[in-house]
PDB file of C-alpha atoms and ligand atoms in Angstrom:
ATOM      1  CA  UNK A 114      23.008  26.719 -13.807  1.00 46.00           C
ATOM      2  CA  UNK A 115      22.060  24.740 -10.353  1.00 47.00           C
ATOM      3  CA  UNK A 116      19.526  21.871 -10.872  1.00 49.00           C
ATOM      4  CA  UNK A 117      16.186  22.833  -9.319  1.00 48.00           C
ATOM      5  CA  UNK A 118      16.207  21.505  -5.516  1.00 46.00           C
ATOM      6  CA  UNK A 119      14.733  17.750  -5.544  1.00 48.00           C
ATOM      7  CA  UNK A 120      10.988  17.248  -4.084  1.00 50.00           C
ATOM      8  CA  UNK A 121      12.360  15.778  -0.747  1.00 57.00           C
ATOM      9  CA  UNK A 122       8.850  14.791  -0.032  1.00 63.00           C
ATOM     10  CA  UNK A 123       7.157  14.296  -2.864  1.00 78.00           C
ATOM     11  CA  UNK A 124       2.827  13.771  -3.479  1.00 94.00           C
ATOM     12  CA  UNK A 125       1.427  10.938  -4.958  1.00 97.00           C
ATOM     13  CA  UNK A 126      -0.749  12.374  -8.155  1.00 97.00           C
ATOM     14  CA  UNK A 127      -3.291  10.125 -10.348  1.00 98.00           C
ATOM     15  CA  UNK A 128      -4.798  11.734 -13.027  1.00 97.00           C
ATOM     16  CA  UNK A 129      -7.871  11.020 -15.058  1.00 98.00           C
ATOM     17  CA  UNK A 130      -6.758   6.616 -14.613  1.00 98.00           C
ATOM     18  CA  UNK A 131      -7.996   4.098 -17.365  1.00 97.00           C
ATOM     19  CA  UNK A 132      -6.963   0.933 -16.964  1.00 97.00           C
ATOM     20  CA  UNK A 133      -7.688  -2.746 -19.078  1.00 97.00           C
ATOM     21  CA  UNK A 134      -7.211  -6.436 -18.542  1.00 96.00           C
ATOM     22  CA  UNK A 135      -6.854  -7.981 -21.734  1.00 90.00           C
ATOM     23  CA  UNK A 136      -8.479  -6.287 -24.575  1.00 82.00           C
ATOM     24  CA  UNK A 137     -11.951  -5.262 -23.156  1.00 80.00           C
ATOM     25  CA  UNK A 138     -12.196  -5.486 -19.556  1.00 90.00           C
ATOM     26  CA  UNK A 139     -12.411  -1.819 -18.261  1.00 94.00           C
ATOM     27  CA  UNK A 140     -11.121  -2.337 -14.643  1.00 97.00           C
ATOM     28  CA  UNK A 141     -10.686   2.002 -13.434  1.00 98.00           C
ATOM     29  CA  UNK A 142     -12.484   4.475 -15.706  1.00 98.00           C
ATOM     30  CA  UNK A 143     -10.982   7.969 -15.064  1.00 98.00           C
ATOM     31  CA  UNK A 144      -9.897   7.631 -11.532  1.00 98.00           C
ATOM     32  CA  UNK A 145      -8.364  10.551  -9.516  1.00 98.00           C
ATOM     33  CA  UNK A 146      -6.905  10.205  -6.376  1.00 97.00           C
ATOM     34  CA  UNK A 147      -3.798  12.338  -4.439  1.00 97.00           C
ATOM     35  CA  UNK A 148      -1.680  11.212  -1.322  1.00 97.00           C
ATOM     36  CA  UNK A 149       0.178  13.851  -0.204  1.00 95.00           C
ATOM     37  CA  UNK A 150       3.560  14.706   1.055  1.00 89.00           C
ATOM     38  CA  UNK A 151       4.099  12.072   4.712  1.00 92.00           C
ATOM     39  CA  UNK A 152      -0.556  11.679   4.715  1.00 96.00           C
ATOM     40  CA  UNK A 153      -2.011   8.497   4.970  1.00 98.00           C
ATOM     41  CA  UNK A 154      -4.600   7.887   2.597  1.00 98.00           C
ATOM     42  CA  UNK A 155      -7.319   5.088   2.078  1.00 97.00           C
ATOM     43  CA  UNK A 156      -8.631   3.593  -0.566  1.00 97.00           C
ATOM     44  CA  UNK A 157     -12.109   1.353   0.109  1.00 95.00           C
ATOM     45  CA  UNK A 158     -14.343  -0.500  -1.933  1.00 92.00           C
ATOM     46  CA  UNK A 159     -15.896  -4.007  -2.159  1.00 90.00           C
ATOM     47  CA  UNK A 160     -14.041  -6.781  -3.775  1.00 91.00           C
ATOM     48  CA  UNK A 161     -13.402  -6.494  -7.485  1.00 94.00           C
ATOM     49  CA  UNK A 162     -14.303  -2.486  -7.177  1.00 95.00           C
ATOM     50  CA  UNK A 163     -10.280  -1.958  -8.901  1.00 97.00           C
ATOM     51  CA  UNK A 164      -8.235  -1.416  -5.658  1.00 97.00           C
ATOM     52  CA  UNK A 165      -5.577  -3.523  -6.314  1.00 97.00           C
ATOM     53  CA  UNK A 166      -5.541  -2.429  -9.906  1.00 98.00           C
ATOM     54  CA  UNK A 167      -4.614   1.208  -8.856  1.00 98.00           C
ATOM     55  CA  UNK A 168      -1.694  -0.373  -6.772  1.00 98.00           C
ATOM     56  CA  UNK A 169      -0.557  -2.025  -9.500  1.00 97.00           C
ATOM     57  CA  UNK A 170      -0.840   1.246 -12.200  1.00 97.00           C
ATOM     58  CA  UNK A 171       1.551   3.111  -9.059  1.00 97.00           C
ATOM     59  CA  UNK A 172       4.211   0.276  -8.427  1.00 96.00           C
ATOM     60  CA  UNK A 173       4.019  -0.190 -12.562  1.00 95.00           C
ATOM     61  CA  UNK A 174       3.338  -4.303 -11.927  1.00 94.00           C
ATOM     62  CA  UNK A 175       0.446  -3.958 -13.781  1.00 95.00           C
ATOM     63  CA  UNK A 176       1.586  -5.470 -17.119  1.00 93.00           C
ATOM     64  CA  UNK A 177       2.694  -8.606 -15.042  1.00 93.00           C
ATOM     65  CA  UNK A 178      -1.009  -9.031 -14.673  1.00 94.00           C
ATOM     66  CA  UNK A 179      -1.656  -8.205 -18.680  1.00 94.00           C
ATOM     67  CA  UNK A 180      -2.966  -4.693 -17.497  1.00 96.00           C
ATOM     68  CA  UNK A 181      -2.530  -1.285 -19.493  1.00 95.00           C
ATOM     69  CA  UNK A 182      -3.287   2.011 -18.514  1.00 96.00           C
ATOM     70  CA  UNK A 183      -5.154   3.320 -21.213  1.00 96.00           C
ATOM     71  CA  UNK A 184      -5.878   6.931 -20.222  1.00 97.00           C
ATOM     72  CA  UNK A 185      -4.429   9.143 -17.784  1.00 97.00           C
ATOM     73  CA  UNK A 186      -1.304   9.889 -15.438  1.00 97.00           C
ATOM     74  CA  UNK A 187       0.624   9.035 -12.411  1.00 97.00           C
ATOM     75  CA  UNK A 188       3.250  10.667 -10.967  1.00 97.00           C
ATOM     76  CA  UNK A 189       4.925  10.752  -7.900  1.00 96.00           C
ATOM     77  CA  UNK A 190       6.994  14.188  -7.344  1.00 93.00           C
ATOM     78  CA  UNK A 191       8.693  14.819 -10.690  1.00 91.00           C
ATOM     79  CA  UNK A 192       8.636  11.318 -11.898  1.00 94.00           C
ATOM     80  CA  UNK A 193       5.776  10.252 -14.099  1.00 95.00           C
ATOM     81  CA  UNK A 194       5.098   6.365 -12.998  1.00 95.00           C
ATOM     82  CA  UNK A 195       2.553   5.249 -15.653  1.00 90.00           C
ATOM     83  CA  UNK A 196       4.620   3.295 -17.878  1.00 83.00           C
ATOM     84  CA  UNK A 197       7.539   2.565 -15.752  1.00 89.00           C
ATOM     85  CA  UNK A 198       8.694  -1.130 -14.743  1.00 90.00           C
ATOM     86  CA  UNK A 199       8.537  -1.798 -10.759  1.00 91.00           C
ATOM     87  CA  UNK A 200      12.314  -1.591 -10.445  1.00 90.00           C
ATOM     88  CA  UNK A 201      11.563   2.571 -11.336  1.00 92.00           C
ATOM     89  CA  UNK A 202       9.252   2.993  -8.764  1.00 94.00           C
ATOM     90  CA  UNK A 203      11.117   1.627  -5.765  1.00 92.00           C
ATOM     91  CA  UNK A 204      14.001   3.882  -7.564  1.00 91.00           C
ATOM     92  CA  UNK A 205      11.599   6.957  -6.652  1.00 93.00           C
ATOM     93  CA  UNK A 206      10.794   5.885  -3.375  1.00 94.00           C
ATOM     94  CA  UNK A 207       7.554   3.977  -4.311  1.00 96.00           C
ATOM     95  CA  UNK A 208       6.799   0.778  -2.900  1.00 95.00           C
ATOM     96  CA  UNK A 209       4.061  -2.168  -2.744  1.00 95.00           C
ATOM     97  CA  UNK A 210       2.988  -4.643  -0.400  1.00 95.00           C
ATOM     98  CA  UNK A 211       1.265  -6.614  -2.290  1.00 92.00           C
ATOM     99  CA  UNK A 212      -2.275  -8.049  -1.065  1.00 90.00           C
ATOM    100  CA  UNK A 213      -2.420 -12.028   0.297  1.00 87.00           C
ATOM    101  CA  UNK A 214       0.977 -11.817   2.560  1.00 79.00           C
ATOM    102  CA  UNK A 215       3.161 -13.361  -0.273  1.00 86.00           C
ATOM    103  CA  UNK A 216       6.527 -14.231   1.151  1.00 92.00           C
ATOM    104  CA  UNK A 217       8.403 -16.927   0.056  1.00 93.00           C
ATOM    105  CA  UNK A 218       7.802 -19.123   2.255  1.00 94.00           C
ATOM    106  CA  UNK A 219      10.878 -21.723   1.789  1.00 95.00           C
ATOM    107  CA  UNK A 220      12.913 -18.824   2.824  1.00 95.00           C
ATOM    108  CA  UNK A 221      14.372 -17.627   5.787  1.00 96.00           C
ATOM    109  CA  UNK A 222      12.914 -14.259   7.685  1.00 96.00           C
ATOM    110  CA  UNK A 223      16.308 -13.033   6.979  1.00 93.00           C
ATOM    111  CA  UNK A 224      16.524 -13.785   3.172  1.00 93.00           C
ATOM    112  CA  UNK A 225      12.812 -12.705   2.659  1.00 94.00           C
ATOM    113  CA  UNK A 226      14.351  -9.050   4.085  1.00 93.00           C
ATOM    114  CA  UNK A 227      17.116  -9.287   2.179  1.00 89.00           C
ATOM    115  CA  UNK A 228      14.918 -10.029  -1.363  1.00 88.00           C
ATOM    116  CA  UNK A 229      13.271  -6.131  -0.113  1.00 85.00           C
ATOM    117  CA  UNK A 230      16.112  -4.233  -1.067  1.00 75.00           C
ATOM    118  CA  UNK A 231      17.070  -6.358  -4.386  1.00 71.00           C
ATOM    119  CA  UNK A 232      16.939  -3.843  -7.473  1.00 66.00           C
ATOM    120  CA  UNK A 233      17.847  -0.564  -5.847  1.00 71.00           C
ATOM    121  CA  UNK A 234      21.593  -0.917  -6.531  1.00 69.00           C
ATOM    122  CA  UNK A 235      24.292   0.896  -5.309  1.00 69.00           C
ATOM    123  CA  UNK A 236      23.467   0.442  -1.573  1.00 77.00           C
ATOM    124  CA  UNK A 237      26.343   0.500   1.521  1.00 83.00           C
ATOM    125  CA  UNK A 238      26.283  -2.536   3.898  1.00 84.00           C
ATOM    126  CA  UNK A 239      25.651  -0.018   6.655  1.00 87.00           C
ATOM    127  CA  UNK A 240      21.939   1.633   4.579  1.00 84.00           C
ATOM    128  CA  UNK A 241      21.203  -2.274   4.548  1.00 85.00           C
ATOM    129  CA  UNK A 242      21.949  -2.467   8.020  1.00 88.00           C
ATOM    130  CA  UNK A 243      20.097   0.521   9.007  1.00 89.00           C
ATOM    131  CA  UNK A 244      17.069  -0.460   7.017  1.00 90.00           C
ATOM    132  CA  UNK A 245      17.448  -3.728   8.888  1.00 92.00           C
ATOM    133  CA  UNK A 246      17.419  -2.527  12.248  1.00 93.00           C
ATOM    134  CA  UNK A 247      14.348  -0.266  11.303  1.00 92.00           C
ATOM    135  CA  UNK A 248      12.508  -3.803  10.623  1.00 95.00           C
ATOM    136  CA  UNK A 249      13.314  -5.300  13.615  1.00 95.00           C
ATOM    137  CA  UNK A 250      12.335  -2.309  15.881  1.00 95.00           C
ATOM    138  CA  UNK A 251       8.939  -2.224  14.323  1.00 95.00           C
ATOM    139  CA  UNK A 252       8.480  -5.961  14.300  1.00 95.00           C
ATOM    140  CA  UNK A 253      10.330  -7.334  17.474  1.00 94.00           C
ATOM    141  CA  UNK A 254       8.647 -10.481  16.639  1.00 93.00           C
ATOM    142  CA  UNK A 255      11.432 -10.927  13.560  1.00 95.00           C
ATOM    143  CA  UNK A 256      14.273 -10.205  14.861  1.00 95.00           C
ATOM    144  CA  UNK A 257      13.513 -13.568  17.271  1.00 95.00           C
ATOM    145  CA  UNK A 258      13.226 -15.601  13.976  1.00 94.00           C
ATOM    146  CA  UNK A 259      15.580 -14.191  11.696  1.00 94.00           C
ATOM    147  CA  UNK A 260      16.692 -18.204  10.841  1.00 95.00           C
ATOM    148  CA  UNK A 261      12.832 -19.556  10.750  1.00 96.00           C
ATOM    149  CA  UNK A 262      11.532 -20.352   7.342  1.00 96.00           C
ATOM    150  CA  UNK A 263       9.231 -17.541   6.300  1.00 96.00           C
ATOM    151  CA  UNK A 264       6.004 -20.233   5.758  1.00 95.00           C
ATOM    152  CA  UNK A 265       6.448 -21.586   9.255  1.00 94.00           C
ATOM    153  CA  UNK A 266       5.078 -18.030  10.596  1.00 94.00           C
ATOM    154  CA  UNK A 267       1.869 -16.908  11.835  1.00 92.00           C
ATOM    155  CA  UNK A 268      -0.669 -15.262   9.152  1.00 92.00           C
ATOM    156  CA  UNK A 269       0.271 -12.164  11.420  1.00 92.00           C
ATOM    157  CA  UNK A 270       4.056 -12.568  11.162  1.00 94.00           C
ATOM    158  CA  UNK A 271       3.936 -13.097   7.228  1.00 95.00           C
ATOM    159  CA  UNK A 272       2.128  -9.949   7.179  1.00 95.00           C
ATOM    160  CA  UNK A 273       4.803  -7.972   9.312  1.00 95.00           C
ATOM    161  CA  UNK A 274       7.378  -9.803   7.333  1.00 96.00           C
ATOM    162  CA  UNK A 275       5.887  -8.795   4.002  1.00 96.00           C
ATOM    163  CA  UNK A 276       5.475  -4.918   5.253  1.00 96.00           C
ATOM    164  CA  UNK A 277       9.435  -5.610   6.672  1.00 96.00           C
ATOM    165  CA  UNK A 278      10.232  -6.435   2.960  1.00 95.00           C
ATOM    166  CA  UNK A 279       8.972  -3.550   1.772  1.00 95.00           C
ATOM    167  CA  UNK A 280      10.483  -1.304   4.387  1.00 95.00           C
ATOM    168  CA  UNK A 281      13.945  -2.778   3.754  1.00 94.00           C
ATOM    169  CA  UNK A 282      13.351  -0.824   0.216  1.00 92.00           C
ATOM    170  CA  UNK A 283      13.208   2.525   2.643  1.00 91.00           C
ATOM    171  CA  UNK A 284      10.290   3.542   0.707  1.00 94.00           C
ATOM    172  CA  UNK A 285       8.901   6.900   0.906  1.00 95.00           C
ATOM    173  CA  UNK A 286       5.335   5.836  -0.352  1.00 97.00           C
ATOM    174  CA  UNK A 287       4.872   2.822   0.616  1.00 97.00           C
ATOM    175  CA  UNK A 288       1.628   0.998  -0.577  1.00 98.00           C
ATOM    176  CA  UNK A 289      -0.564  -1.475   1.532  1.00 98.00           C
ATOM    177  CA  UNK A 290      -2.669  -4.166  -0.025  1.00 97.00           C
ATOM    178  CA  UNK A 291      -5.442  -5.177   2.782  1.00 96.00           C
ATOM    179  CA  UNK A 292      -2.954  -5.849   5.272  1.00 95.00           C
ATOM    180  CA  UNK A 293      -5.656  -6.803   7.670  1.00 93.00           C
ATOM    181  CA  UNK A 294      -6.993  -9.086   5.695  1.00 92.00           C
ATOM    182  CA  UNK A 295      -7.684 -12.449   7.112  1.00 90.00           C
ATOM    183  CA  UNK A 296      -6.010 -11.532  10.511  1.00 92.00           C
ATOM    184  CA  UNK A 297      -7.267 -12.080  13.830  1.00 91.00           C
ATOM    185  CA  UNK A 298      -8.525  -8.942  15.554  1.00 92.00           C
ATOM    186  CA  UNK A 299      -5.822  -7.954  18.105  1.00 92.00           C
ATOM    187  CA  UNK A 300      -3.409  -8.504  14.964  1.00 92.00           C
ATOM    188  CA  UNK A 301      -5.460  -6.041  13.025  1.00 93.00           C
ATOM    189  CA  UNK A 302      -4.400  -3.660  15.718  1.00 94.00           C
ATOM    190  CA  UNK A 303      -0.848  -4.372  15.878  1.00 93.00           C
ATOM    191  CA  UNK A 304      -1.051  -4.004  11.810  1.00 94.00           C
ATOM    192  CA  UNK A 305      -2.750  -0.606  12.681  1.00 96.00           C
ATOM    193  CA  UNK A 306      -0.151   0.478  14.872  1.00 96.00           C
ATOM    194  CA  UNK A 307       2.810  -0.277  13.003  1.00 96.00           C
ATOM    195  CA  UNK A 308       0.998   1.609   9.959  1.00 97.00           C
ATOM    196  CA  UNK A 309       0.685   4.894  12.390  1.00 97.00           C
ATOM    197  CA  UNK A 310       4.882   4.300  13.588  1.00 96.00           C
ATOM    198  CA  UNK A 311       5.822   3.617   9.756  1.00 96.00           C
ATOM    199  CA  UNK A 312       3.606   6.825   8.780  1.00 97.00           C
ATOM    200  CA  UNK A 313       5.523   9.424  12.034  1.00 96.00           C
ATOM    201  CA  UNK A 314       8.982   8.267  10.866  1.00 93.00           C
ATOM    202  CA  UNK A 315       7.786   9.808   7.835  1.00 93.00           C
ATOM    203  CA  UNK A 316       6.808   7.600   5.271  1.00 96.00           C
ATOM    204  CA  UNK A 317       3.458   8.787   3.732  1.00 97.00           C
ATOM    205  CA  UNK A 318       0.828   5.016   3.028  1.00 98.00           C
ATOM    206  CA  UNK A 319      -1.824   4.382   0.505  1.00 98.00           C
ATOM    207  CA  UNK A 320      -3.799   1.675   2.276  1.00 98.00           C
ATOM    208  CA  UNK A 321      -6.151  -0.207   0.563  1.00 97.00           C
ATOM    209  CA  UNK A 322      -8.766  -1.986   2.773  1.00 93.00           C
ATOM    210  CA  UNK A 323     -11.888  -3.746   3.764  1.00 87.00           C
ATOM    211  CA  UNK A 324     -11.685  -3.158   6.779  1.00 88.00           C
ATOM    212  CA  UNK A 325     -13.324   0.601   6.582  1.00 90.00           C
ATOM    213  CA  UNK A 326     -13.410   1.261  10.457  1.00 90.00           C
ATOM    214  CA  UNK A 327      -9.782   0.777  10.950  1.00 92.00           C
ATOM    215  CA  UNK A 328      -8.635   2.145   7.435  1.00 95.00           C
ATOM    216  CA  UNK A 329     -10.538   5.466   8.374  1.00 94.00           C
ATOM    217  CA  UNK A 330      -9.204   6.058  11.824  1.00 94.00           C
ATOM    218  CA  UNK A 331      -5.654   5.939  10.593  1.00 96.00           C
ATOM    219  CA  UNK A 332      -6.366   8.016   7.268  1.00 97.00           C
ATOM    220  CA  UNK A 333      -6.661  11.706   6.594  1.00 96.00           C
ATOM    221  CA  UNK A 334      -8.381  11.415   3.365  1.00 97.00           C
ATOM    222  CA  UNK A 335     -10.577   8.785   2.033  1.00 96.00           C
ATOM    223  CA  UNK A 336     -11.345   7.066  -1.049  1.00 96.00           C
ATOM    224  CA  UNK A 337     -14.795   4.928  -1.966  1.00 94.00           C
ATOM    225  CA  UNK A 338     -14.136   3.114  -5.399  1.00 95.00           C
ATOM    226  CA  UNK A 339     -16.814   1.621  -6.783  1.00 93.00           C
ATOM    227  CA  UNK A 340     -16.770  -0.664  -9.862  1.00 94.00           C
ATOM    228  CA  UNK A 341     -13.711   0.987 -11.408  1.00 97.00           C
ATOM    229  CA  UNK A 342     -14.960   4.848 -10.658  1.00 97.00           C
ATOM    230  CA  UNK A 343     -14.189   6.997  -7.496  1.00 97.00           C
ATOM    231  CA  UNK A 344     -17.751   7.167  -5.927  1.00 93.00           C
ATOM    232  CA  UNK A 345     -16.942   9.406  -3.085  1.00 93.00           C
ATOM    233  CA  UNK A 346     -13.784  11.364  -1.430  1.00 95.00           C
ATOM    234  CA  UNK A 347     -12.630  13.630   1.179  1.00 95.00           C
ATOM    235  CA  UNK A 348     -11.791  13.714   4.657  1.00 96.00           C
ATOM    236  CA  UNK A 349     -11.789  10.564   6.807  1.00 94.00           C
ATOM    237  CA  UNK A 350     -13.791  11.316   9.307  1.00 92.00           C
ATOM    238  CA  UNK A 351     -16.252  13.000   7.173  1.00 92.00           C
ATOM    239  CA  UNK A 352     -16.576  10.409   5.305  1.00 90.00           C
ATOM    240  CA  UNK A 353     -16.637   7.899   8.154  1.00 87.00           C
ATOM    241  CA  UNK A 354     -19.813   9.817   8.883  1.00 87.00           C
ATOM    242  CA  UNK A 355     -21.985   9.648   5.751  1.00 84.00           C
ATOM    243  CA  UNK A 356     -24.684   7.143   6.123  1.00 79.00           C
ATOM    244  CA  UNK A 357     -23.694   5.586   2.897  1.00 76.00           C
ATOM    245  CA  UNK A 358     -19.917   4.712   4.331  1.00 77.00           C
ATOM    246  CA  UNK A 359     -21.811   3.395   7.676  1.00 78.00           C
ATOM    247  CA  UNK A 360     -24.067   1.529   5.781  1.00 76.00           C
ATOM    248  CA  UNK A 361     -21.805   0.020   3.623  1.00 73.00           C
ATOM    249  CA  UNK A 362     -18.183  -0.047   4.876  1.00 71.00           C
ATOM    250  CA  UNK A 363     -18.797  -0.104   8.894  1.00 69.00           C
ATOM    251  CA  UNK A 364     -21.783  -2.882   8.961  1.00 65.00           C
ATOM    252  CA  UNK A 365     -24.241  -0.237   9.920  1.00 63.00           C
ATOM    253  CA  UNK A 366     -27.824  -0.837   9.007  1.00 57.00           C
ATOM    254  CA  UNK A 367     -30.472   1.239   7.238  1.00 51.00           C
ATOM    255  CA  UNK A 368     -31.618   2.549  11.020  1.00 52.00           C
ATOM    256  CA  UNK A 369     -28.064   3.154  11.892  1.00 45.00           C
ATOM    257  CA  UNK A 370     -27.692   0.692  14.272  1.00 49.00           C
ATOM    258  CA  UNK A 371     -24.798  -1.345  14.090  1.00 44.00           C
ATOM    259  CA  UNK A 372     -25.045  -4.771  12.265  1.00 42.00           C
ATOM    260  CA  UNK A 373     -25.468  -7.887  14.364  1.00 36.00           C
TER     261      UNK A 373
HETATM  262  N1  LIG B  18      -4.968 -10.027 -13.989  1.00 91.52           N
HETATM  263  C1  LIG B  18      -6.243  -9.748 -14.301  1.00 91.52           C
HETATM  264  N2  LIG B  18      -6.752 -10.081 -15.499  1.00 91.52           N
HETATM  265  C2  LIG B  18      -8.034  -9.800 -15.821  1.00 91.52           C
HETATM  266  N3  LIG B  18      -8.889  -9.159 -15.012  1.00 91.52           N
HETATM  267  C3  LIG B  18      -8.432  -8.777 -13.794  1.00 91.52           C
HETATM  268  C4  LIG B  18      -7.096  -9.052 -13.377  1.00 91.52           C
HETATM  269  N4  LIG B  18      -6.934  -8.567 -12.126  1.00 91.52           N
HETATM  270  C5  LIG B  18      -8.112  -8.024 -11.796  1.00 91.52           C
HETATM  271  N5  LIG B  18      -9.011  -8.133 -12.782  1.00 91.52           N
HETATM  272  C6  LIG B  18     -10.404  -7.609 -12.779  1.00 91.52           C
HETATM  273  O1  LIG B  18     -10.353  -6.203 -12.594  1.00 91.52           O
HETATM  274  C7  LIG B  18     -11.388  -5.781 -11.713  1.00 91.52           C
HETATM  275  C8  LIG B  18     -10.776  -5.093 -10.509  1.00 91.52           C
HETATM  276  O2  LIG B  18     -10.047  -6.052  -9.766  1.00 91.52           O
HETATM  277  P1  LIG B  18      -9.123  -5.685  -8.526  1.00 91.52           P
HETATM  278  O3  LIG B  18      -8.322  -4.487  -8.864  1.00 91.52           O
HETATM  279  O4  LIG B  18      -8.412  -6.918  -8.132  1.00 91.52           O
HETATM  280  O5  LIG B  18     -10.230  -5.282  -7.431  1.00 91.52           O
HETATM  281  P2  LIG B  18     -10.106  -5.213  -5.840  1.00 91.52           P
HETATM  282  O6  LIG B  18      -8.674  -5.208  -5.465  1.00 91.52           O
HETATM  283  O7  LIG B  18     -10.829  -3.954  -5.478  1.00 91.52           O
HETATM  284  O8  LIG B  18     -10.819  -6.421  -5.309  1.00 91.52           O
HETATM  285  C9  LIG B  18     -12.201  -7.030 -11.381  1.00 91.52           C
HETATM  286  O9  LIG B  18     -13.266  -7.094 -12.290  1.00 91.52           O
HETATM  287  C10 LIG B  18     -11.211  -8.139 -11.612  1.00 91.52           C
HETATM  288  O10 LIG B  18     -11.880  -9.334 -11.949  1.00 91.52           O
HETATM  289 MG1  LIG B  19      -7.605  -6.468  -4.223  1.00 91.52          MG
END
């Protein structure tokens, strides 16, 4: 009998998430959240609000950080994630950037982008290449300092280089820690940009960010966590409408005039 057809394009599904630090801390309490097949989806909320932790439950680096999930499922196509070691997820297409820009920084650009693809195995010198040359089209930038030691870069350029790293994984979920963080704002555009040209050549993003205004004008569908539970959902611009989002998330005040 034929195997049934792969999901070419699979959707991100979490299901009913618990997670725990340690032995008590409750960090996501039933959490529910779906990116589908090629969207872009955000996730928002304040700092400690679990964002990172949900990151970590997908890209299954959450027990390097002594975190279990304790309830609930993720799975991305046919492959359940919850459980699995990191090397599993980039198998199925899944991967992390993870949030502060880590590269390492006594490397070279080039060895940084060659650490991306570590783990997947059985790839030909010319997918390498190709994954490459995807980089270095997005990030022109790069491919000038392909010798230059990673920590001799611009906050911007370890940013690029850290999404590069990912990319080199050809990822087909590929999952952004506040990539704006910290950045200067015509970098935060670039980083917008290249998040739209990495989303068309059909890789679907989970970004997680602060930065509400430009997380919601590249997203479909929107996510508010707050203190470990989902506190609202649905589509990005409606949410980017509802006083509560303004208020909070785009440094609106009560009257609805922007902040100072
Ligand atoms: N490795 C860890 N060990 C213990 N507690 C953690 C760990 N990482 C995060 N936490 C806690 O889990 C909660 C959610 O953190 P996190 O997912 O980092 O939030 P966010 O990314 O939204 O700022 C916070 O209370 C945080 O202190
Ligand atoms: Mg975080």
């Amino acid at each position: 009998m034929p195997e049934s057809p792969p999901d070419d394009e699979p959707a991100l599904h979490v299901d009913g998430l618990d997670v725990t630090y340690g032995r008590a801390l409750s960090a996501l309490r039933s959490v529910s959240l779906t990116v589908p097949q090629g969207g872009v989806v955000t996730l928002l909320g304040a700092n400690g609000a679990g964002k990172t932790t949900l990151l970590r439950a997908v890209s299954g680096t959450l027990r390097l950080h002594r975190g279990t999930i304790t309830g609930g499922r993720v799975r991305y196509g046919d492959t359940e994630l919850d459980g699995q070691d990191p090397v599993a997820a980039v198998r199925a297409g899944v991967v992390q950037v993870p949030e502060g820009r880590r590269v390492f920084a006594g490397l070279s650009v080039d060895e940084n982008l060659r650490a991306g693809g570590l783990g997947l195995g059985r790839r030909s010198p010319a997918q390498v290449r190709e994954a490459r040359d995807r980089v270095f089209a997005l990030f022109p930038r790069l491919a000038e300092r392909t010798g230059q030691a990673a920590g001799l870069l611009s906050g911007g350029e370890q940013q690029m280089l850290a999404i590069g790293r990912a990319l080199m994984a050809a990822p087909r979920l590929l999952l952004l820690d506040e990539p704006s963080l910290g950045l200067a704002p015509l970098m935060v555009n670039r980083i917008a940009d290249v998040i739209r040209e990495i989303n068309e050549q059909g890789t679907a993003v989970l970004l997680v960010e602060q930065n509400a205004g430009m997380a919601l004008s590249l997203a479909t569908h929107a996510y508010v966590l707050e203190v470990g539970e989902v506190r609202l959902s649905g589509p990005a611009d409606e949410l980017a409408s509802t006083d509560a989002v303004r208020r909070l998330y785009l440094g609106e005040s009560e009257d609805g005039q922007g902040a100072a």
